[in-house]
Short mmCIF file of C-alpha atoms in Angstrom, two decimals:
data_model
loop_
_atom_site.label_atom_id
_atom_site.label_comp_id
_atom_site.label_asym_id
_atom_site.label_seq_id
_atom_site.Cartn_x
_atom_site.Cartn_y
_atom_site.Cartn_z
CA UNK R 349 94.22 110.31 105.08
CA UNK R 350 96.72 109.45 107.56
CA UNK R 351 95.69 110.78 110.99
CA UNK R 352 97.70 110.61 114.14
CA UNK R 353 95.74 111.41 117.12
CA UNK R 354 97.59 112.22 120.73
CA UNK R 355 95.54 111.34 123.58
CA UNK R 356 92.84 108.72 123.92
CA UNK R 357 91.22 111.06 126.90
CA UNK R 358 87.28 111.47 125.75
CA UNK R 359 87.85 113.74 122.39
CA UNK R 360 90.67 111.80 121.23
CA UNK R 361 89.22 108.29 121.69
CA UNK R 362 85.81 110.23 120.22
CA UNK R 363 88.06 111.19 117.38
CA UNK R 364 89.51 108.22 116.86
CA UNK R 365 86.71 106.28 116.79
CA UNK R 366 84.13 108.49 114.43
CA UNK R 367 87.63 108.86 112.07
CA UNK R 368 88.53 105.17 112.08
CA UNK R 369 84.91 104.26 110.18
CA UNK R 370 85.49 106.98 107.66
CA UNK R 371 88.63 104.91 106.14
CA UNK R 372 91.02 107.31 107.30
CA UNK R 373 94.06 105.31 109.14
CA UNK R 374 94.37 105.99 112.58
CA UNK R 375 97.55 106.22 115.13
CA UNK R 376 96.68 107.19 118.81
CA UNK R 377 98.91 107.53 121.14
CA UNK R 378 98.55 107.41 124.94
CA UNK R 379 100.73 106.18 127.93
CA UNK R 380 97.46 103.95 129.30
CA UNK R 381 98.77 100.82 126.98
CA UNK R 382 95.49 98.72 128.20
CA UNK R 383 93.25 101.33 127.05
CA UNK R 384 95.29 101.44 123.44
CA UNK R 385 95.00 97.57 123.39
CA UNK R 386 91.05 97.82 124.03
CA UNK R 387 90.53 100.50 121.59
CA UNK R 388 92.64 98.55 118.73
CA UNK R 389 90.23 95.50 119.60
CA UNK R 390 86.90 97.83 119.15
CA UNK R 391 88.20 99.72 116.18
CA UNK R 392 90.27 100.19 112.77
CA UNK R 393 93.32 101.75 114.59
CA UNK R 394 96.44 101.65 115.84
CA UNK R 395 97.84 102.14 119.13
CA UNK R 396 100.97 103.52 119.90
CA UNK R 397 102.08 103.44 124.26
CA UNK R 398 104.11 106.43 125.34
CA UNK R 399 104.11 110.11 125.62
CA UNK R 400 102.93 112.57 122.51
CA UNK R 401 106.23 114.81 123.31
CA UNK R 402 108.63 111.74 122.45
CA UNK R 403 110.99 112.12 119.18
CA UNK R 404 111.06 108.64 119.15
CA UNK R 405 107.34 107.89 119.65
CA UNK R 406 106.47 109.96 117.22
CA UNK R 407 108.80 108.32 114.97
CA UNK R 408 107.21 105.30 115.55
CA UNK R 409 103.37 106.29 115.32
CA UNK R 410 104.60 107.40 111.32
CA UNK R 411 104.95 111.15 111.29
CA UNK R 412 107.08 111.86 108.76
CA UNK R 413 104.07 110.48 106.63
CA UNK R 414 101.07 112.45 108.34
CA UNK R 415 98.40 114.66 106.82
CA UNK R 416 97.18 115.53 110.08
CA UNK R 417 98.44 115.52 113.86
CA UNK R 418 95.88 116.03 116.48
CA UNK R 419 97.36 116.47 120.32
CA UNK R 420 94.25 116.74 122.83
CA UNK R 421 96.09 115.64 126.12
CA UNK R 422 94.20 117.46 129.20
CA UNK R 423 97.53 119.30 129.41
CA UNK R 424 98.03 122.48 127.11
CA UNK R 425 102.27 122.70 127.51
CA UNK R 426 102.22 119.08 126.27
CA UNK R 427 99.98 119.39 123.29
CA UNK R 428 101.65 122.79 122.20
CA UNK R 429 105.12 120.88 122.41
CA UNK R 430 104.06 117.85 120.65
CA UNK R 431 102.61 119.85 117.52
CA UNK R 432 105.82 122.04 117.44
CA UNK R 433 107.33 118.27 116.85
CA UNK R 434 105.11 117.06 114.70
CA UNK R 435 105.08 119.81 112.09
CA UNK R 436 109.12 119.61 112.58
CA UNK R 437 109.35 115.44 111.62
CA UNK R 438 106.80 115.97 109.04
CA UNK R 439 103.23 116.16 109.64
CA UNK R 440 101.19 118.47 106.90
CA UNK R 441 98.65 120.13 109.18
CA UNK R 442 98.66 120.44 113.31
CA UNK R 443 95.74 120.94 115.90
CA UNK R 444 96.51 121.39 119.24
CA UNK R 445 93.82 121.48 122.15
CA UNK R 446 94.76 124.32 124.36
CA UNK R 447 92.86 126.06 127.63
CA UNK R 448 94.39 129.61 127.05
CA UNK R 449 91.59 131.77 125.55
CA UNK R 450 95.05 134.60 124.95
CA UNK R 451 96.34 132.25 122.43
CA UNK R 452 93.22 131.93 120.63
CA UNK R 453 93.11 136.17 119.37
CA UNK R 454 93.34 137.31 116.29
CA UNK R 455 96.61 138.49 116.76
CA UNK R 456 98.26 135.74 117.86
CA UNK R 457 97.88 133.39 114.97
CA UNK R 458 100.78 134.10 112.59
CA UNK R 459 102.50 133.32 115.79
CA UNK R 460 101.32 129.94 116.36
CA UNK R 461 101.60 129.17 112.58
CA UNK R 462 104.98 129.82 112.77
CA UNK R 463 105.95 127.65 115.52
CA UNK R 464 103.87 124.70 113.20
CA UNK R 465 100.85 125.07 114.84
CA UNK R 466 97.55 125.20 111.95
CA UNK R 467 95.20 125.33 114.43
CA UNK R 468 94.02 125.86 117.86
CA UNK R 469 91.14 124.49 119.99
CA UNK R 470 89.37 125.44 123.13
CA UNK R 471 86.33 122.58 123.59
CA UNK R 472 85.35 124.25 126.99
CA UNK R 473 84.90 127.70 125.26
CA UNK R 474 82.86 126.35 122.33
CA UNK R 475 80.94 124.39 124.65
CA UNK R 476 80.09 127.63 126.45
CA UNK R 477 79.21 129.53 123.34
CA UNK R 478 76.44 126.87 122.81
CA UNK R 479 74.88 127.39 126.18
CA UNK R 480 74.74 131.08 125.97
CA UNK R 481 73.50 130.51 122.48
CA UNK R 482 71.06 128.14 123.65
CA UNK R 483 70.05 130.97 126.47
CA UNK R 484 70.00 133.66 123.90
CA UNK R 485 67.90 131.63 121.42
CA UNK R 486 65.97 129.75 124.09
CA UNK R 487 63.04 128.36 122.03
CA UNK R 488 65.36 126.35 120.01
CA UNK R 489 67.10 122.97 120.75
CA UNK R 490 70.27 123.96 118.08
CA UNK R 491 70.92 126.79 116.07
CA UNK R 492 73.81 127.08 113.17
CA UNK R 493 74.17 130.21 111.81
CA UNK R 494 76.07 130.12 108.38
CA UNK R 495 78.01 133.60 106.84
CA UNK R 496 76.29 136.22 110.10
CA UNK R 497 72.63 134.62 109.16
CA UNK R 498 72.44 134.52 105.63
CA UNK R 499 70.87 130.86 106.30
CA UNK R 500 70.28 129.63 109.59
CA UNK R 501 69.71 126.05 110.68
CA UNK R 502 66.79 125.61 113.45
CA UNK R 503 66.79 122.39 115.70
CA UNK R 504 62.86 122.42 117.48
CA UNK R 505 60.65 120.64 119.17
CA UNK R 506 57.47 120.78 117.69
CA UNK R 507 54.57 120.87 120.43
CA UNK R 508 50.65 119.91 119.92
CA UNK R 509 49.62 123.19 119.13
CA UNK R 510 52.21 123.98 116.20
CA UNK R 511 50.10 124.70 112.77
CA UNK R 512 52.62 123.09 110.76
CA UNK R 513 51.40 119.74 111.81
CA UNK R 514 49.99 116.85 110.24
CA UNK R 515 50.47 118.74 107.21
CA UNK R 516 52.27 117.01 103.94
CA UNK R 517 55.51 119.20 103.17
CA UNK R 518 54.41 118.82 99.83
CA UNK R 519 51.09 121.26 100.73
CA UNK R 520 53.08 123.60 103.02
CA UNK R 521 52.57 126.70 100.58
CA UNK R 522 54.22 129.16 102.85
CA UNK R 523 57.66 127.35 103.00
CA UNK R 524 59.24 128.86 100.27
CA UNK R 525 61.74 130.49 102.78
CA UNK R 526 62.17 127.59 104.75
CA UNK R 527 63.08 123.58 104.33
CA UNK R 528 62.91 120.72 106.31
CA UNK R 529 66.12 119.28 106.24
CA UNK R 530 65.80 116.57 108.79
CA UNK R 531 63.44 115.22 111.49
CA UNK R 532 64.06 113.12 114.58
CA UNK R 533 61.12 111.02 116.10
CA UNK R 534 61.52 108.96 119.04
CA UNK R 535 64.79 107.02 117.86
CA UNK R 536 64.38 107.75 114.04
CA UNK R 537 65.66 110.01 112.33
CA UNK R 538 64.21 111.03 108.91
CA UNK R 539 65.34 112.88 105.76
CA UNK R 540 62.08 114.38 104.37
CA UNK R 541 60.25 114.15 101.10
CA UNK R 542 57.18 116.27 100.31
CA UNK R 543 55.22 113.48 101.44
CA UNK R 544 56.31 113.51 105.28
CA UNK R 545 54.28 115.07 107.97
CA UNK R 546 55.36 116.69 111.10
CA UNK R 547 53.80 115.09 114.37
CA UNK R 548 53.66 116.39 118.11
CA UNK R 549 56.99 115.99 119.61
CA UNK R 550 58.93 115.98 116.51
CA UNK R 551 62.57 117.25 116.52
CA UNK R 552 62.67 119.20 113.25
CA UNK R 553 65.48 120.79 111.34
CA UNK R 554 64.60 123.85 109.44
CA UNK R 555 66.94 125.89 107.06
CA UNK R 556 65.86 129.20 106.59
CA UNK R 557 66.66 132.84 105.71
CA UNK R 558 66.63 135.34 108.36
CA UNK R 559 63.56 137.20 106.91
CA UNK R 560 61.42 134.03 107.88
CA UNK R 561 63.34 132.89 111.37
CA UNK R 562 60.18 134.42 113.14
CA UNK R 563 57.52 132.45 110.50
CA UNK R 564 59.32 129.56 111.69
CA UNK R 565 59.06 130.24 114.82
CA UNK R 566 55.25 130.71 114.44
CA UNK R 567 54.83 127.64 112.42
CA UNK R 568 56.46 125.20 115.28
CA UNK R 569 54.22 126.84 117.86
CA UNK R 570 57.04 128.16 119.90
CA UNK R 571 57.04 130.85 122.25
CA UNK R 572 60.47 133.54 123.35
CA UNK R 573 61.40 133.13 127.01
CA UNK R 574 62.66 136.50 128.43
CA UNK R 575 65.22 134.99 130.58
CA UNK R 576 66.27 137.36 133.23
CA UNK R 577 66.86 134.70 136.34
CA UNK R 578 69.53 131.70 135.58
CA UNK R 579 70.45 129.02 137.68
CA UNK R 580 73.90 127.42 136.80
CA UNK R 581 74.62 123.72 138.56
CA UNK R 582 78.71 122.97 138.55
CA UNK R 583 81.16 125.15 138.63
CA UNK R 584 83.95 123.87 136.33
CA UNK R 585 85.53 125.71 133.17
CA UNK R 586 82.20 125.71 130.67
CA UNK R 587 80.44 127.22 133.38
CA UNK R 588 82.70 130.16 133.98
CA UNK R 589 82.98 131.12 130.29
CA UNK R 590 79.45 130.83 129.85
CA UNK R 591 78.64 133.24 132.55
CA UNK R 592 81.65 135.39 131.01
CA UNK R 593 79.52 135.59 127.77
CA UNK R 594 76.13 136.61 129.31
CA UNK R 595 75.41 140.12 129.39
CA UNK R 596 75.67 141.70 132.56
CA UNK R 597 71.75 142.23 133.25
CA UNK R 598 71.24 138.77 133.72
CA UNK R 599 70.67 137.23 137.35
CA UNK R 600 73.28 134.28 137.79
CA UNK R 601 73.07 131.86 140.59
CA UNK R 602 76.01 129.55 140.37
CA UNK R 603 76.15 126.16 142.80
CA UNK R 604 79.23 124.19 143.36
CA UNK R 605 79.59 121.76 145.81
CA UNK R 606 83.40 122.13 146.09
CA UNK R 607 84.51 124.58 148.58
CA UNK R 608 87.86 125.58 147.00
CA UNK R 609 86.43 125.82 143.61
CA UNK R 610 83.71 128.10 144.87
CA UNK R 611 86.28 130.14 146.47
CA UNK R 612 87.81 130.27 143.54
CA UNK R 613 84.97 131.17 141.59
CA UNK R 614 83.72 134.48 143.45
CA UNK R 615 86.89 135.79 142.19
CA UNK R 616 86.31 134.93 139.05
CA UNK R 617 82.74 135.86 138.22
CA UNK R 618 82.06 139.52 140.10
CA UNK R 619 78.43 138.78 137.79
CA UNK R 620 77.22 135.74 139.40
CA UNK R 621 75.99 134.77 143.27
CA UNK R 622 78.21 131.48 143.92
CA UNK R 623 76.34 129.09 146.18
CA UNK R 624 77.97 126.49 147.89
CA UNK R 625 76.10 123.39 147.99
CA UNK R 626 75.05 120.23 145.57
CA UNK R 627 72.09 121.67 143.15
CA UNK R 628 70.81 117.81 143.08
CA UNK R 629 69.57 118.56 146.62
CA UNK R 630 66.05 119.94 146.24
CA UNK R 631 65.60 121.24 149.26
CA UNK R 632 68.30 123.97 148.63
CA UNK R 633 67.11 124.40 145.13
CA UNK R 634 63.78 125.42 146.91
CA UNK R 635 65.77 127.68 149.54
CA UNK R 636 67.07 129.15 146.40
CA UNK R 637 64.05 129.98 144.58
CA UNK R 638 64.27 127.68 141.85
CA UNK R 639 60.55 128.12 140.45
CA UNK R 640 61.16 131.97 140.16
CA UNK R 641 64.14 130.96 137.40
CA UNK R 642 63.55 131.26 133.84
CA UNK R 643 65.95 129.30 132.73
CA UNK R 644 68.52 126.61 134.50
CA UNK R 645 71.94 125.16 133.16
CA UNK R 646 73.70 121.91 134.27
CA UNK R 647 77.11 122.02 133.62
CA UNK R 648 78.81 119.43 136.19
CA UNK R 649 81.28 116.22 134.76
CA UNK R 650 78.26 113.57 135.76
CA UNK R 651 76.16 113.27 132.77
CA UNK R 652 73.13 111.44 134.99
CA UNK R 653 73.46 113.89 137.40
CA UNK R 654 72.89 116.83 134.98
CA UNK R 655 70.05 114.81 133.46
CA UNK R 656 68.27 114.09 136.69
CA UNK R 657 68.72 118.01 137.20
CA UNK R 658 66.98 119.27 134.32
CA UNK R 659 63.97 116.99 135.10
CA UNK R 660 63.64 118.33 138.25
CA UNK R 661 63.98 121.78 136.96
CA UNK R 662 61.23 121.12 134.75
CA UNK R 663 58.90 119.63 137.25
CA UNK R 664 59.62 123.37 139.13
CA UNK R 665 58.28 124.58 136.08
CA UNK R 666 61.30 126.00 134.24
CA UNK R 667 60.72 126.42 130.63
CA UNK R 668 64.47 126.55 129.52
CA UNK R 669 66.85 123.69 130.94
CA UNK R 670 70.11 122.97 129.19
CA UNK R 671 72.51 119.85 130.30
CA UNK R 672 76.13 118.80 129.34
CA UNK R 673 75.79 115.58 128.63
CA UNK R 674 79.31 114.03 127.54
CA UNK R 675 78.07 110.02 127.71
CA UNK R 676 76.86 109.79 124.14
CA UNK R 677 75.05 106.44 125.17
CA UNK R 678 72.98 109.17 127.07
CA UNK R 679 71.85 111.58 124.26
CA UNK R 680 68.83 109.78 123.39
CA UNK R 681 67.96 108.77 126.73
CA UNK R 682 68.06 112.28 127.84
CA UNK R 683 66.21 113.12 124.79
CA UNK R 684 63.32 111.21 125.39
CA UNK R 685 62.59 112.04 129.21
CA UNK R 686 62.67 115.83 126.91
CA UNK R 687 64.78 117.75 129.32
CA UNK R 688 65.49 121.10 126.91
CA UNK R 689 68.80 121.60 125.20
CA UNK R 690 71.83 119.14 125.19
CA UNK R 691 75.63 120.21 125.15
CA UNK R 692 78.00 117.03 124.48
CA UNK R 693 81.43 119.04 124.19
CA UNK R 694 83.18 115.86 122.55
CA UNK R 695 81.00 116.17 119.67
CA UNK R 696 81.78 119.94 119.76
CA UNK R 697 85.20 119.63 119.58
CA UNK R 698 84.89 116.87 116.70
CA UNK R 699 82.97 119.30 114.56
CA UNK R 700 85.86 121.52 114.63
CA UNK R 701 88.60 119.22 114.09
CA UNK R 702 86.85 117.52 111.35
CA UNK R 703 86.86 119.90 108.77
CA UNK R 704 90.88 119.36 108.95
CA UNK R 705 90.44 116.06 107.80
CA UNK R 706 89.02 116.38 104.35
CA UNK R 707 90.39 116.72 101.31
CA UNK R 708 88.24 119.56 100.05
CA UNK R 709 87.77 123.13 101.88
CA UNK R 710 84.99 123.49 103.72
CA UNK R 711 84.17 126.53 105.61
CA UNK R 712 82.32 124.55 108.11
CA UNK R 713 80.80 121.51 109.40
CA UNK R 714 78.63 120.87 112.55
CA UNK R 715 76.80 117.68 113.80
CA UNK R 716 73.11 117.78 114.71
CA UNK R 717 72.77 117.05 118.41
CA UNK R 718 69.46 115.25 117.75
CA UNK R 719 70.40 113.10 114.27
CA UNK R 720 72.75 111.32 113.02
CA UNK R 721 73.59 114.04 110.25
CA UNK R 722 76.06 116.85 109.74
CA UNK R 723 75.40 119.70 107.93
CA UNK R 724 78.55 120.91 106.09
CA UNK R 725 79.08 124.43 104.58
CA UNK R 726 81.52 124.25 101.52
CA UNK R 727 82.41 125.71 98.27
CA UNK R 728 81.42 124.71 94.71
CA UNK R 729 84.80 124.87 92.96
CA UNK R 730 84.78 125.56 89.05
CA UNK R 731 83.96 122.37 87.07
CA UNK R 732 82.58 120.45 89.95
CA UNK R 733 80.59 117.88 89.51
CA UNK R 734 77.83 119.82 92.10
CA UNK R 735 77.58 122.57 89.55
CA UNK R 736 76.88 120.60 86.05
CA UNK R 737 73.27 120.74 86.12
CA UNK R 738 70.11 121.49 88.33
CA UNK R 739 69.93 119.46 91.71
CA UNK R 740 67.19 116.80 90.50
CA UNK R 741 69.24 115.90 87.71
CA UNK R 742 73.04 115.02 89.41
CA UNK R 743 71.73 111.82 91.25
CA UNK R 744 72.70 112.89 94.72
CA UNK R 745 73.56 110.00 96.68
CA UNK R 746 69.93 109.43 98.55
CA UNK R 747 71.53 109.94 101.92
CA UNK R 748 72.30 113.73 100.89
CA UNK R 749 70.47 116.38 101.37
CA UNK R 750 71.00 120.07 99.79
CA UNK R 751 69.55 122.64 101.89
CA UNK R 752 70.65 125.75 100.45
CA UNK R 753 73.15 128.61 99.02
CA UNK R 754 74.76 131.52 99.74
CA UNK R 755 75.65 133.20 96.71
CA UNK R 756 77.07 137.12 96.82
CA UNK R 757 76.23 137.10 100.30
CA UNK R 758 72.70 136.60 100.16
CA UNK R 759 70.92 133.28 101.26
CA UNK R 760 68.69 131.20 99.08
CA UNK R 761 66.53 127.46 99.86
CA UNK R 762 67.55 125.49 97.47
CA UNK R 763 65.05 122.68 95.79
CA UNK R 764 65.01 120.25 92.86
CA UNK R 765 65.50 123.23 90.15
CA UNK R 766 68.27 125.04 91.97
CA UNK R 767 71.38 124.53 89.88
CA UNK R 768 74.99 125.35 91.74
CA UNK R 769 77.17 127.71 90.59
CA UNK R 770 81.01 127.71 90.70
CA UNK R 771 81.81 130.05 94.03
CA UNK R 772 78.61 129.30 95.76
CA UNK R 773 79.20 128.23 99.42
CA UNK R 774 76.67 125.53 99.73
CA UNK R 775 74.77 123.97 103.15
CA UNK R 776 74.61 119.81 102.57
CA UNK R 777 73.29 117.61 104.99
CA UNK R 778 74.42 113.92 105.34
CA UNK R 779 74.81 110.97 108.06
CA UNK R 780 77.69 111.46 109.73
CA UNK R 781 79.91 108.07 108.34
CA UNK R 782 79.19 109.63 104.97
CA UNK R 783 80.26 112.60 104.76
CA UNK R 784 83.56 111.69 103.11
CA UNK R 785 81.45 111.07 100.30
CA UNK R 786 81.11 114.63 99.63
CA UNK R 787 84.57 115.22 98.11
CA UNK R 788 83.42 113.22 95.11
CA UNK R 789 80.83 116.18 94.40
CA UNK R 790 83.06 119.42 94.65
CA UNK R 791 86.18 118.15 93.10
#
């Protein structure tokens, strides 16, 4: 597929470079040439110096020739404009990054497509969905719902005193509404077989039906946080959308060291006590009340200084801490010093886009925070290869994992004897520079 991707800010360069090793051929284009010329040295891409909203630079980047044209600039007007071009000089499909939540309704869509627009994106508001997810859902690490819950995916940490441990998957008899799909220890990451065990501190993917969410649960050793008291740390756009999706009950304590932006954010958020001060300073955080908090939330634009955060929450004792950590050099790191729940809004945003760039539909695709695997939700088309024959028997690639169906509605684990029917939306689980493989199987 021929991509062109406008802006190589931190989703577009993310973009580019997670598209670039999937053989798709990628144009960016950017006014910083020197960052273009490092980014062509790196990477299979090409860079193209000037402005997205150019005739001419379009011209030149190859849109009449397109399948895809993806404008994330910071700056909404410009991305908007350059899409309306695009889709004029030839590209198939648009996706413009936007920070209006008004354009993203319902009823505004036929509008949008008109004007050449396929698709709209808001990484700040998905970003905050996952926190108050997170919040809502607070003894998991990730949670995917598919079709309102007919499977859900379940990202945990499994402590010392989970049952399920040091068990063979093969002997777990009480699984049969659950699967291990994948499991993350220390820097490995694992795609089961029946012979794997689960150990203490284990990051474990489960797919399950909602009937046994609450086995799970059980099984991992996990306990519900009522989380009444939040602390927020930074004040920028995921944090006011966040606290715009909590329900009003909740007690919010927002800092943000920025006096104008605090100003700023009083009017904004009538449900939330806005603090003005740096929430790295522990003496404040103790003014504050911090070990009376169920839960804290660092949202600010320094990925070490949200980490550093979160460990101190901890060490106050708070059970639930969730960081925004956009470095993904950092994931791991901050993974390993265990400090709760991880938001990296580039790899959001990537999820969304990327469904746009294969050839197949798919309903939906999401990374796993913790692996390197997404987890895919498609269709089985009639006379796909995916639906010949029972599961065991098609010779999946041994990267691929098939977690389960949805058929009619209703959710179902799949396993070795499962066999795929045409119409079934079906969960698959593969490394991330893989996935393009998948075509192959539902075409």
């Amino acid at each position: 597929m021929k991509i062109i991707i406008a802006g190589a800010g931190e989703v577009g360069t993310h973009l580019a470079k997670m598209l670039s090793r999937q053989k798709h051929t990628i144009t960016l284009i950017d006014e910083d040439e020197e960052k273009l010329q490092q980014l062509e040295s790196d990477y299979d891409l090409i860079g193209v110096t000037g402005a997205a909203t150019s005739i001419n630079i379009q011209k030149e980047a190859g849109i009449s020739s397109a399948d895809l044209f993806i404008a994330v600039t910071p700056f909404e007007s410009q991305n908007i404009t350059a899409c309306i071009l695009a889709k004029k000089l030839g590209s198939e499909k648009t996706v413009a990054r936007i920070d209006n939540y008004e354009y993203q309704l319902p009823k505004n869509k036929d509008f949008f497509e008109q004007l050449g627009i396929n698709a709209l994106i808001y990484p700040e508001m998905l970003a905050a969905k996952e926190v108050s997810n997170s919040l809502e859902t607070n003894w998991v690490r990730q949670w995917i719902d598919f079709q309102n819950g007919a499977l859900t995916l379940i990202g945990l940490k499994v402590r010392h005193n989970a049952p399920i441990l040091h068990k063979k998957l093969a002997d777990l008899t009480d699984s049969a509404g659950y699967r291990i799909v994948a499991i993350r220890r220390k820097f490995d990451t694992i795609i089961p077989t029946g012979n794997d065990e689960i150990l203490p501190n284990d990051i474990a993917y489960f797919i399950t039906t909602k009937e046994y969410i609450e086995h799970v649960r059980k099984q991992a050793g996990k306990e519900i946080v009522n989380i009444k008291d939040l602390m927020i740390m930074g004040g920028g756009r995921i944090t006011v959308k966040t606290v715009q999706e909590l329900p009003n009950n909740m007690n919010v304590k927002v800092f943000e060291r920025n006096k104008d932006r605090a100003l700023k954010l009083t009017e904004q958020l009538s449900n939330a006590m806005i603090i003005l001060g740096d929430a790295s300073n522990l003496d404040l955080l103790k003014q504050e009340s911090i070990e009376s908090m169920d839960a804290f939330v660092a949202l600010t634009d320094d990925s070490e200084a949200n980490i550093l955060a979160c460990i101190a929450a901890k060490k106050f004792g708070i059970r639930k801490t969730i960081a925004e950590v956009e470095n993904l050099d950092y994931i791991q790191f901050a993974e390993s010093l265990d400090i709760g729940t991880i938001i990296n809004k580039k790899q959001i945003a990537a999820d969304y886009i990327y469904q746009y760039t294969l050839d197949i539909d798919v309903n939906d695709v999401k990374n796993l925070t913790y692996v390197n695997t997404d987890v895919v939700e498609l269709t089985a088309k009639e006379g796909a290869k995916i639906t010949k024959d029972k599961i065991k028997n098609l010779h999946l690639p041994k990267d691929f994992f098939i977690g389960g169906l949805i058929r009619n509605g209703k959710g179902y684990i799949a396993n070795g004897e499962t066999h795929i029917q045409p119409n079934d939306d079906v969960i698959v689980f593969c490394p991330t520079e893989s996935i393009y493989k998948i075509e192959k199987l539902f075409v």
